[in-house]
mmCIF file with all atom_site columns, C-alpha atoms in Angstrom:
data_model
loop_
_atom_site.group_PDB
_atom_site.id
_atom_site.type_symbol
_atom_site.label_atom_id
_atom_site.label_alt_id
_atom_site.label_comp_id
_atom_site.label_asym_id
_atom_site.label_entity_id
_atom_site.label_seq_id
_atom_site.pdbx_PDB_ins_code
_atom_site.Cartn_x
_atom_site.Cartn_y
_atom_site.Cartn_z
_atom_site.occupancy
_atom_site.B_iso_or_equiv
_atom_site.pdbx_formal_charge
_atom_site.auth_seq_id
_atom_site.auth_comp_id
_atom_site.auth_asym_id
_atom_site.auth_atom_id
_atom_site.pdbx_PDB_model_num
ATOM 1   C CA . MET K 1 1   ? 116.155 72.330  -193.154 1.00 0.00 ? 13  MET K CA 1
ATOM 2   C CA . THR K 1 2   ? 118.526 73.722  -195.780 1.00 0.00 ? 14  THR K CA 1
ATOM 3   C CA . GLU K 1 3   ? 118.530 77.099  -194.015 1.00 0.00 ? 15  GLU K CA 1
ATOM 4   C CA . ILE K 1 4   ? 119.516 75.450  -190.721 1.00 0.00 ? 16  ILE K CA 1
ATOM 5   C CA . VAL K 1 5   ? 122.391 73.577  -192.353 1.00 0.00 ? 17  VAL K CA 1
ATOM 6   C CA . LEU K 1 6   ? 123.593 76.712  -194.159 1.00 0.00 ? 18  LEU K CA 1
ATOM 7   C CA . THR K 1 7   ? 123.377 78.754  -190.941 1.00 0.00 ? 19  THR K CA 1
ATOM 8   C CA . PHE K 1 8   ? 125.320 76.071  -189.074 1.00 0.00 ? 20  PHE K CA 1
ATOM 9   C CA . LEU K 1 9   ? 127.974 75.833  -191.798 1.00 0.00 ? 21  LEU K CA 1
ATOM 10  C CA . SER K 1 10  ? 128.392 79.602  -191.957 1.00 0.00 ? 22  SER K CA 1
ATOM 11  C CA . GLY K 1 11  ? 128.888 79.639  -188.167 1.00 0.00 ? 23  GLY K CA 1
ATOM 12  C CA . VAL K 1 12  ? 131.538 76.931  -188.445 1.00 0.00 ? 24  VAL K CA 1
ATOM 13  C CA . ILE K 1 13  ? 133.305 78.801  -191.241 1.00 0.00 ? 25  ILE K CA 1
ATOM 14  C CA . VAL K 1 14  ? 133.279 82.067  -189.260 1.00 0.00 ? 26  VAL K CA 1
ATOM 15  C CA . THR K 1 15  ? 134.737 80.239  -186.233 1.00 0.00 ? 27  THR K CA 1
ATOM 16  C CA . ILE K 1 16  ? 137.482 78.620  -188.297 1.00 0.00 ? 28  ILE K CA 1
ATOM 17  C CA . VAL K 1 17  ? 138.377 81.858  -190.096 1.00 0.00 ? 29  VAL K CA 1
ATOM 18  C CA . GLY K 1 18  ? 138.332 83.730  -186.770 1.00 0.00 ? 30  GLY K CA 1
ATOM 19  C CA . GLY K 1 19  ? 140.729 81.169  -185.290 1.00 0.00 ? 31  GLY K CA 1
ATOM 20  C CA . ILE K 1 20  ? 143.057 81.447  -188.275 1.00 0.00 ? 32  ILE K CA 1
ATOM 21  C CA . LEU K 1 21  ? 143.062 85.249  -188.043 1.00 0.00 ? 33  LEU K CA 1
ATOM 22  C CA . THR K 1 22  ? 143.700 85.132  -184.282 1.00 0.00 ? 34  THR K CA 1
ATOM 23  C CA . ASN K 1 23  ? 146.658 82.783  -184.799 1.00 0.00 ? 35  ASN K CA 1
ATOM 24  C CA . ALA K 1 24  ? 147.995 85.005  -187.561 1.00 0.00 ? 36  ALA K CA 1
ATOM 25  C CA . LEU K 1 25  ? 147.670 88.055  -185.297 1.00 0.00 ? 37  LEU K CA 1
ATOM 26  C CA . TYR K 1 26  ? 149.471 86.247  -182.494 1.00 0.00 ? 38  TYR K CA 1
ATOM 27  C CA . GLU K 1 27  ? 152.279 85.162  -184.802 1.00 0.00 ? 39  GLU K CA 1
ATOM 28  C CA . ARG K 1 28  ? 152.607 88.687  -186.184 1.00 0.00 ? 40  ARG K CA 1
ATOM 29  C CA . LEU K 1 29  ? 152.739 90.412  -182.800 1.00 0.00 ? 41  LEU K CA 1
ATOM 30  C CA . LYS K 1 30  ? 154.378 87.905  -180.454 1.00 0.00 ? 42  LYS K CA 1
ATOM 31  C CA . ASN K 1 31  ? 157.897 88.864  -181.487 1.00 0.00 ? 43  ASN K CA 1
ATOM 32  C CA . ARG K 1 32  ? 157.126 92.580  -181.821 1.00 0.00 ? 44  ARG K CA 1
ATOM 33  C CA . ILE K 1 33  ? 155.617 93.177  -178.369 1.00 0.00 ? 45  ILE K CA 1
ATOM 34  C CA . VAL K 1 34  ? 158.093 93.335  -175.505 1.00 0.00 ? 46  VAL K CA 1
ATOM 35  C CA . VAL K 1 35  ? 156.684 93.312  -171.979 1.00 0.00 ? 47  VAL K CA 1
ATOM 36  C CA . ARG K 1 36  ? 159.010 94.272  -169.153 1.00 0.00 ? 48  ARG K CA 1
ATOM 37  C CA . ARG K 1 37  ? 159.132 95.822  -165.728 1.00 0.00 ? 49  ARG K CA 1
ATOM 38  C CA . ILE K 1 38  ? 160.365 99.328  -165.021 1.00 0.00 ? 50  ILE K CA 1
ATOM 39  C CA . SER K 1 39  ? 162.147 98.982  -161.696 1.00 0.00 ? 51  SER K CA 1
ATOM 40  C CA . THR K 1 40  ? 164.324 102.087 -161.381 1.00 0.00 ? 52  THR K CA 1
ATOM 41  C CA . ASN K 1 41  ? 163.744 105.781 -161.829 1.00 0.00 ? 53  ASN K CA 1
ATOM 42  C CA . SER K 1 42  ? 166.622 105.891 -164.322 1.00 0.00 ? 54  SER K CA 1
ATOM 43  C CA . ASP K 1 43  ? 165.025 103.357 -166.688 1.00 0.00 ? 55  ASP K CA 1
ATOM 44  C CA . ASP K 1 44  ? 165.229 104.409 -170.345 1.00 0.00 ? 56  ASP K CA 1
ATOM 45  C CA . ASP K 1 45  ? 161.496 103.708 -170.789 1.00 0.00 ? 57  ASP K CA 1
ATOM 46  C CA . LEU K 1 46  ? 160.263 105.779 -167.845 1.00 0.00 ? 58  LEU K CA 1
ATOM 47  C CA . ASP K 1 47  ? 159.624 108.869 -169.995 1.00 0.00 ? 59  ASP K CA 1
ATOM 48  C CA . GLY K 1 48  ? 157.744 106.752 -172.553 1.00 0.00 ? 60  GLY K CA 1
ATOM 49  C CA . PHE K 1 49  ? 155.614 105.308 -169.747 1.00 0.00 ? 61  PHE K CA 1
ATOM 50  C CA . LEU K 1 50  ? 154.896 108.767 -168.315 1.00 0.00 ? 62  LEU K CA 1
ATOM 51  C CA . ASP K 1 51  ? 153.855 110.056 -171.755 1.00 0.00 ? 63  ASP K CA 1
ATOM 52  C CA . LEU K 1 52  ? 151.500 107.096 -172.223 1.00 0.00 ? 64  LEU K CA 1
ATOM 53  C CA . TYR K 1 53  ? 150.132 107.417 -168.681 1.00 0.00 ? 65  TYR K CA 1
ATOM 54  C CA . GLU K 1 54  ? 149.312 111.080 -169.318 1.00 0.00 ? 66  GLU K CA 1
ATOM 55  C CA . ARG K 1 55  ? 147.438 110.181 -172.530 1.00 0.00 ? 67  ARG K CA 1
ATOM 56  C CA . LEU K 1 56  ? 145.509 107.311 -170.948 1.00 0.00 ? 68  LEU K CA 1
ATOM 57  C CA . PHE K 1 57  ? 144.148 108.880 -167.791 1.00 0.00 ? 69  PHE K CA 1
ATOM 58  C CA . PRO K 1 58  ? 142.486 112.224 -166.983 1.00 0.00 ? 70  PRO K CA 1
ATOM 59  C CA . GLU K 1 59  ? 144.582 114.628 -164.937 1.00 0.00 ? 71  GLU K CA 1
ATOM 60  C CA . ASN K 1 60  ? 142.323 114.409 -161.883 1.00 0.00 ? 72  ASN K CA 1
ATOM 61  C CA . GLU K 1 61  ? 142.843 110.612 -161.760 1.00 0.00 ? 73  GLU K CA 1
ATOM 62  C CA . ARG K 1 62  ? 146.638 110.538 -162.283 1.00 0.00 ? 74  ARG K CA 1
ATOM 63  C CA . SER K 1 63  ? 149.538 110.443 -159.880 1.00 0.00 ? 75  SER K CA 1
ATOM 64  C CA . THR K 1 64  ? 152.279 112.947 -160.612 1.00 0.00 ? 76  THR K CA 1
ATOM 65  C CA . PRO K 1 65  ? 155.476 111.895 -162.412 1.00 0.00 ? 77  PRO K CA 1
ATOM 66  C CA . ASP K 1 66  ? 157.371 112.691 -159.197 1.00 0.00 ? 78  ASP K CA 1
ATOM 67  C CA . THR K 1 67  ? 155.236 110.138 -157.369 1.00 0.00 ? 79  THR K CA 1
ATOM 68  C CA . PHE K 1 68  ? 156.308 107.359 -159.746 1.00 0.00 ? 80  PHE K CA 1
ATOM 69  C CA . VAL K 1 69  ? 159.949 108.392 -159.415 1.00 0.00 ? 81  VAL K CA 1
ATOM 70  C CA . ARG K 1 70  ? 159.626 108.315 -155.614 1.00 0.00 ? 82  ARG K CA 1
ATOM 71  C CA . TRP K 1 71  ? 157.932 104.900 -155.629 1.00 0.00 ? 83  TRP K CA 1
ATOM 72  C CA . LEU K 1 72  ? 160.531 103.441 -157.961 1.00 0.00 ? 84  LEU K CA 1
ATOM 73  C CA . ASP K 1 73  ? 163.310 104.868 -155.802 1.00 0.00 ? 85  ASP K CA 1
ATOM 74  C CA . GLU K 1 74  ? 161.766 103.562 -152.574 1.00 0.00 ? 86  GLU K CA 1
ATOM 75  C CA . TYR K 1 75  ? 161.119 100.050 -153.826 1.00 0.00 ? 87  TYR K CA 1
ATOM 76  C CA . ARG K 1 76  ? 164.397 99.739  -155.723 1.00 0.00 ? 88  ARG K CA 1
ATOM 77  C CA . ASN K 1 77  ? 166.289 99.754  -152.444 1.00 0.00 ? 89  ASN K CA 1
ATOM 78  C CA . THR K 1 78  ? 165.046 96.339  -151.345 1.00 0.00 ? 90  THR K CA 1
ATOM 79  C CA . PRO K 1 79  ? 164.994 93.170  -153.406 1.00 0.00 ? 91  PRO K CA 1
ATOM 80  C CA . ARG K 1 80  ? 161.472 92.063  -152.581 1.00 0.00 ? 92  ARG K CA 1
ATOM 81  C CA . VAL K 1 81  ? 159.465 94.478  -150.472 1.00 0.00 ? 93  VAL K CA 1
ATOM 82  C CA . SER K 1 82  ? 159.943 97.981  -149.168 1.00 0.00 ? 94  SER K CA 1
ATOM 83  C CA . LEU K 1 83  ? 160.321 98.801  -145.498 1.00 0.00 ? 95  LEU K CA 1
ATOM 84  C CA . SER K 1 84  ? 156.562 99.383  -145.398 1.00 0.00 ? 96  SER K CA 1
ATOM 85  C CA . GLY K 1 85  ? 155.967 95.764  -146.427 1.00 0.00 ? 97  GLY K CA 1
ATOM 86  C CA . ASN K 1 86  ? 154.685 96.742  -149.870 1.00 0.00 ? 98  ASN K CA 1
ATOM 87  C CA . MET K 1 87  ? 155.993 96.256  -153.389 1.00 0.00 ? 99  MET K CA 1
ATOM 88  C CA . PHE K 1 88  ? 155.199 98.434  -156.384 1.00 0.00 ? 100 PHE K CA 1
ATOM 89  C CA . TYR K 1 89  ? 155.237 96.964  -159.900 1.00 0.00 ? 101 TYR K CA 1
ATOM 90  C CA . LEU K 1 90  ? 155.198 98.991  -163.092 1.00 0.00 ? 102 LEU K CA 1
ATOM 91  C CA . ILE K 1 91  ? 154.916 96.835  -166.229 1.00 0.00 ? 103 ILE K CA 1
ATOM 92  C CA . ILE K 1 92  ? 155.059 98.189  -169.780 1.00 0.00 ? 104 ILE K CA 1
ATOM 93  C CA . ALA K 1 93  ? 154.425 96.801  -173.248 1.00 0.00 ? 105 ALA K CA 1
ATOM 94  C CA . LYS K 1 94  ? 156.520 98.137  -176.101 1.00 0.00 ? 106 LYS K CA 1
ATOM 95  C CA . LEU K 1 95  ? 155.901 97.923  -179.815 1.00 0.00 ? 107 LEU K CA 1
ATOM 96  C CA . GLY K 1 96  ? 159.266 98.691  -181.311 1.00 0.00 ? 108 GLY K CA 1
ATOM 97  C CA . LYS K 1 97  ? 160.674 101.553 -179.271 1.00 0.00 ? 109 LYS K CA 1
ATOM 98  C CA . GLN K 1 98  ? 157.296 102.969 -178.272 1.00 0.00 ? 110 GLN K CA 1
ATOM 99  C CA . VAL K 1 99  ? 155.589 102.239 -174.943 1.00 0.00 ? 111 VAL K CA 1
ATOM 100 C CA . VAL K 1 100 ? 152.044 101.261 -175.962 1.00 0.00 ? 112 VAL K CA 1
ATOM 101 C CA . GLY K 1 101 ? 150.646 99.607  -172.834 1.00 0.00 ? 113 GLY K CA 1
ATOM 102 C CA . THR K 1 102 ? 151.057 99.585  -169.083 1.00 0.00 ? 114 THR K CA 1
ATOM 103 C CA . LEU K 1 103 ? 149.907 97.773  -165.985 1.00 0.00 ? 115 LEU K CA 1
ATOM 104 C CA . SER K 1 104 ? 150.659 98.774  -162.414 1.00 0.00 ? 116 SER K CA 1
ATOM 105 C CA . PHE K 1 105 ? 149.978 96.913  -159.204 1.00 0.00 ? 117 PHE K CA 1
ATOM 106 C CA . ASP K 1 106 ? 150.917 96.853  -155.538 1.00 0.00 ? 118 ASP K CA 1
ATOM 107 C CA . TYR K 1 107 ? 151.667 93.787  -153.468 1.00 0.00 ? 119 TYR K CA 1
ATOM 108 C CA . ARG K 1 108 ? 150.911 94.151  -149.763 1.00 0.00 ? 120 ARG K CA 1
ATOM 109 C CA . ALA K 1 109 ? 153.226 91.584  -148.179 1.00 0.00 ? 121 ALA K CA 1
ATOM 110 C CA . LYS K 1 110 ? 151.793 91.849  -144.665 1.00 0.00 ? 122 LYS K CA 1
ATOM 111 C CA . ASN K 1 111 ? 148.358 90.610  -145.701 1.00 0.00 ? 123 ASN K CA 1
ATOM 112 C CA . GLY K 1 112 ? 149.086 89.057  -149.111 1.00 0.00 ? 124 GLY K CA 1
ATOM 113 C CA . PHE K 1 113 ? 146.805 91.437  -151.022 1.00 0.00 ? 125 PHE K CA 1
ATOM 114 C CA . VAL K 1 114 ? 147.450 92.470  -154.590 1.00 0.00 ? 126 VAL K CA 1
ATOM 115 C CA . PHE K 1 115 ? 145.864 95.643  -155.969 1.00 0.00 ? 127 PHE K CA 1
ATOM 116 C CA . ILE K 1 116 ? 145.849 96.474  -159.663 1.00 0.00 ? 128 ILE K CA 1
ATOM 117 C CA . ASN K 1 117 ? 146.226 100.235 -159.892 1.00 0.00 ? 129 ASN K CA 1
ATOM 118 C CA . PHE K 1 118 ? 145.605 100.526 -163.618 1.00 0.00 ? 130 PHE K CA 1
ATOM 119 C CA . ILE K 1 119 ? 145.945 98.851  -166.985 1.00 0.00 ? 131 ILE K CA 1
ATOM 120 C CA . GLY K 1 120 ? 145.839 100.657 -170.283 1.00 0.00 ? 132 GLY K CA 1
ATOM 121 C CA . VAL K 1 121 ? 146.749 100.397 -173.953 1.00 0.00 ? 133 VAL K CA 1
ATOM 122 C CA . ASP K 1 122 ? 147.168 103.395 -176.229 1.00 0.00 ? 134 ASP K CA 1
ATOM 123 C CA . LYS K 1 123 ? 144.259 103.363 -178.678 1.00 0.00 ? 135 LYS K CA 1
ATOM 124 C CA . HIS K 1 124 ? 146.068 105.853 -180.916 1.00 0.00 ? 136 HIS K CA 1
ATOM 125 C CA . VAL K 1 125 ? 148.980 103.515 -181.666 1.00 0.00 ? 137 VAL K CA 1
ATOM 126 C CA . LEU K 1 126 ? 146.830 100.933 -183.442 1.00 0.00 ? 138 LEU K CA 1
ATOM 127 C CA . PRO K 1 127 ? 143.604 102.900 -184.045 1.00 0.00 ? 139 PRO K CA 1
ATOM 128 C CA . GLU K 1 128 ? 141.998 100.452 -186.453 1.00 0.00 ? 140 GLU K CA 1
ATOM 129 C CA . HIS K 1 129 ? 143.200 97.252  -184.807 1.00 0.00 ? 141 HIS K CA 1
ATOM 130 C CA . GLU K 1 130 ? 141.146 96.536  -181.705 1.00 0.00 ? 142 GLU K CA 1
ATOM 131 C CA . ASN K 1 131 ? 142.266 92.888  -181.647 1.00 0.00 ? 143 ASN K CA 1
ATOM 132 C CA . GLU K 1 132 ? 145.913 93.948  -181.512 1.00 0.00 ? 144 GLU K CA 1
ATOM 133 C CA . ARG K 1 133 ? 145.181 96.208  -178.541 1.00 0.00 ? 145 ARG K CA 1
ATOM 134 C CA . ARG K 1 134 ? 143.395 93.312  -176.852 1.00 0.00 ? 146 ARG K CA 1
ATOM 135 C CA . PHE K 1 135 ? 146.424 91.142  -177.545 1.00 0.00 ? 147 PHE K CA 1
ATOM 136 C CA . ILE K 1 136 ? 148.651 93.739  -175.842 1.00 0.00 ? 148 ILE K CA 1
ATOM 137 C CA . SER K 1 137 ? 146.298 93.866  -172.825 1.00 0.00 ? 149 SER K CA 1
ATOM 138 C CA . SER K 1 138 ? 146.269 90.093  -172.659 1.00 0.00 ? 150 SER K CA 1
ATOM 139 C CA . THR K 1 139 ? 150.067 90.003  -172.802 1.00 0.00 ? 151 THR K CA 1
ATOM 140 C CA . LEU K 1 140 ? 150.279 92.487  -169.909 1.00 0.00 ? 152 LEU K CA 1
ATOM 141 C CA . LEU K 1 141 ? 147.858 90.395  -167.855 1.00 0.00 ? 153 LEU K CA 1
ATOM 142 C CA . LYS K 1 142 ? 149.839 87.224  -168.569 1.00 0.00 ? 154 LYS K CA 1
ATOM 143 C CA . ARG K 1 143 ? 152.964 88.938  -167.237 1.00 0.00 ? 155 ARG K CA 1
ATOM 144 C CA . PHE K 1 144 ? 150.994 90.057  -164.165 1.00 0.00 ? 156 PHE K CA 1
ATOM 145 C CA . ASP K 1 145 ? 149.875 86.462  -163.597 1.00 0.00 ? 157 ASP K CA 1
ATOM 146 C CA . ALA K 1 146 ? 153.455 85.176  -163.970 1.00 0.00 ? 158 ALA K CA 1
ATOM 147 C CA . ILE K 1 147 ? 154.769 87.717  -161.443 1.00 0.00 ? 159 ILE K CA 1
ATOM 148 C CA . ILE K 1 148 ? 152.014 86.945  -158.942 1.00 0.00 ? 160 ILE K CA 1
ATOM 149 C CA . GLY K 1 149 ? 152.767 83.237  -159.199 1.00 0.00 ? 161 GLY K CA 1
ATOM 150 C CA . LYS K 1 150 ? 156.514 83.704  -158.827 1.00 0.00 ? 162 LYS K CA 1
ATOM 151 C CA . GLU K 1 151 ? 157.165 86.711  -156.601 1.00 0.00 ? 163 GLU K CA 1
ATOM 152 C CA . CYS K 1 152 ? 154.057 87.256  -154.516 1.00 0.00 ? 164 CYS K CA 1
#
């Protein structure tokens, strides 16, 4: 019986400590992570995104930098959707001045479909802090959810 009580108490303690650490992580990162959309091909963060994109994905699975520039140029010209009825979104997460995460998706206005093209966080920026990388991914997905609810 004592073993059961001790096992239960240790589980409760681990849960409480885990919650405290998660809250501390959130408080530490919430004001340091900036999530924003790149919407023009002249955006100051486009090069940082392209560098991260190259590190995250193998060459045979990547679009070329020129493709992103073309998409951004095409979709910049209309406020909501391009002439094709599609909208391209390129979201980044920055830690300080460095682009550390990205999420891209397309909205197909004609049929209401949304396709996530990719999501990624640079594992080399915070190599020993998996929870911080998860926090960045979660923050990107929250922005995605907010955009879907508002614009799509």
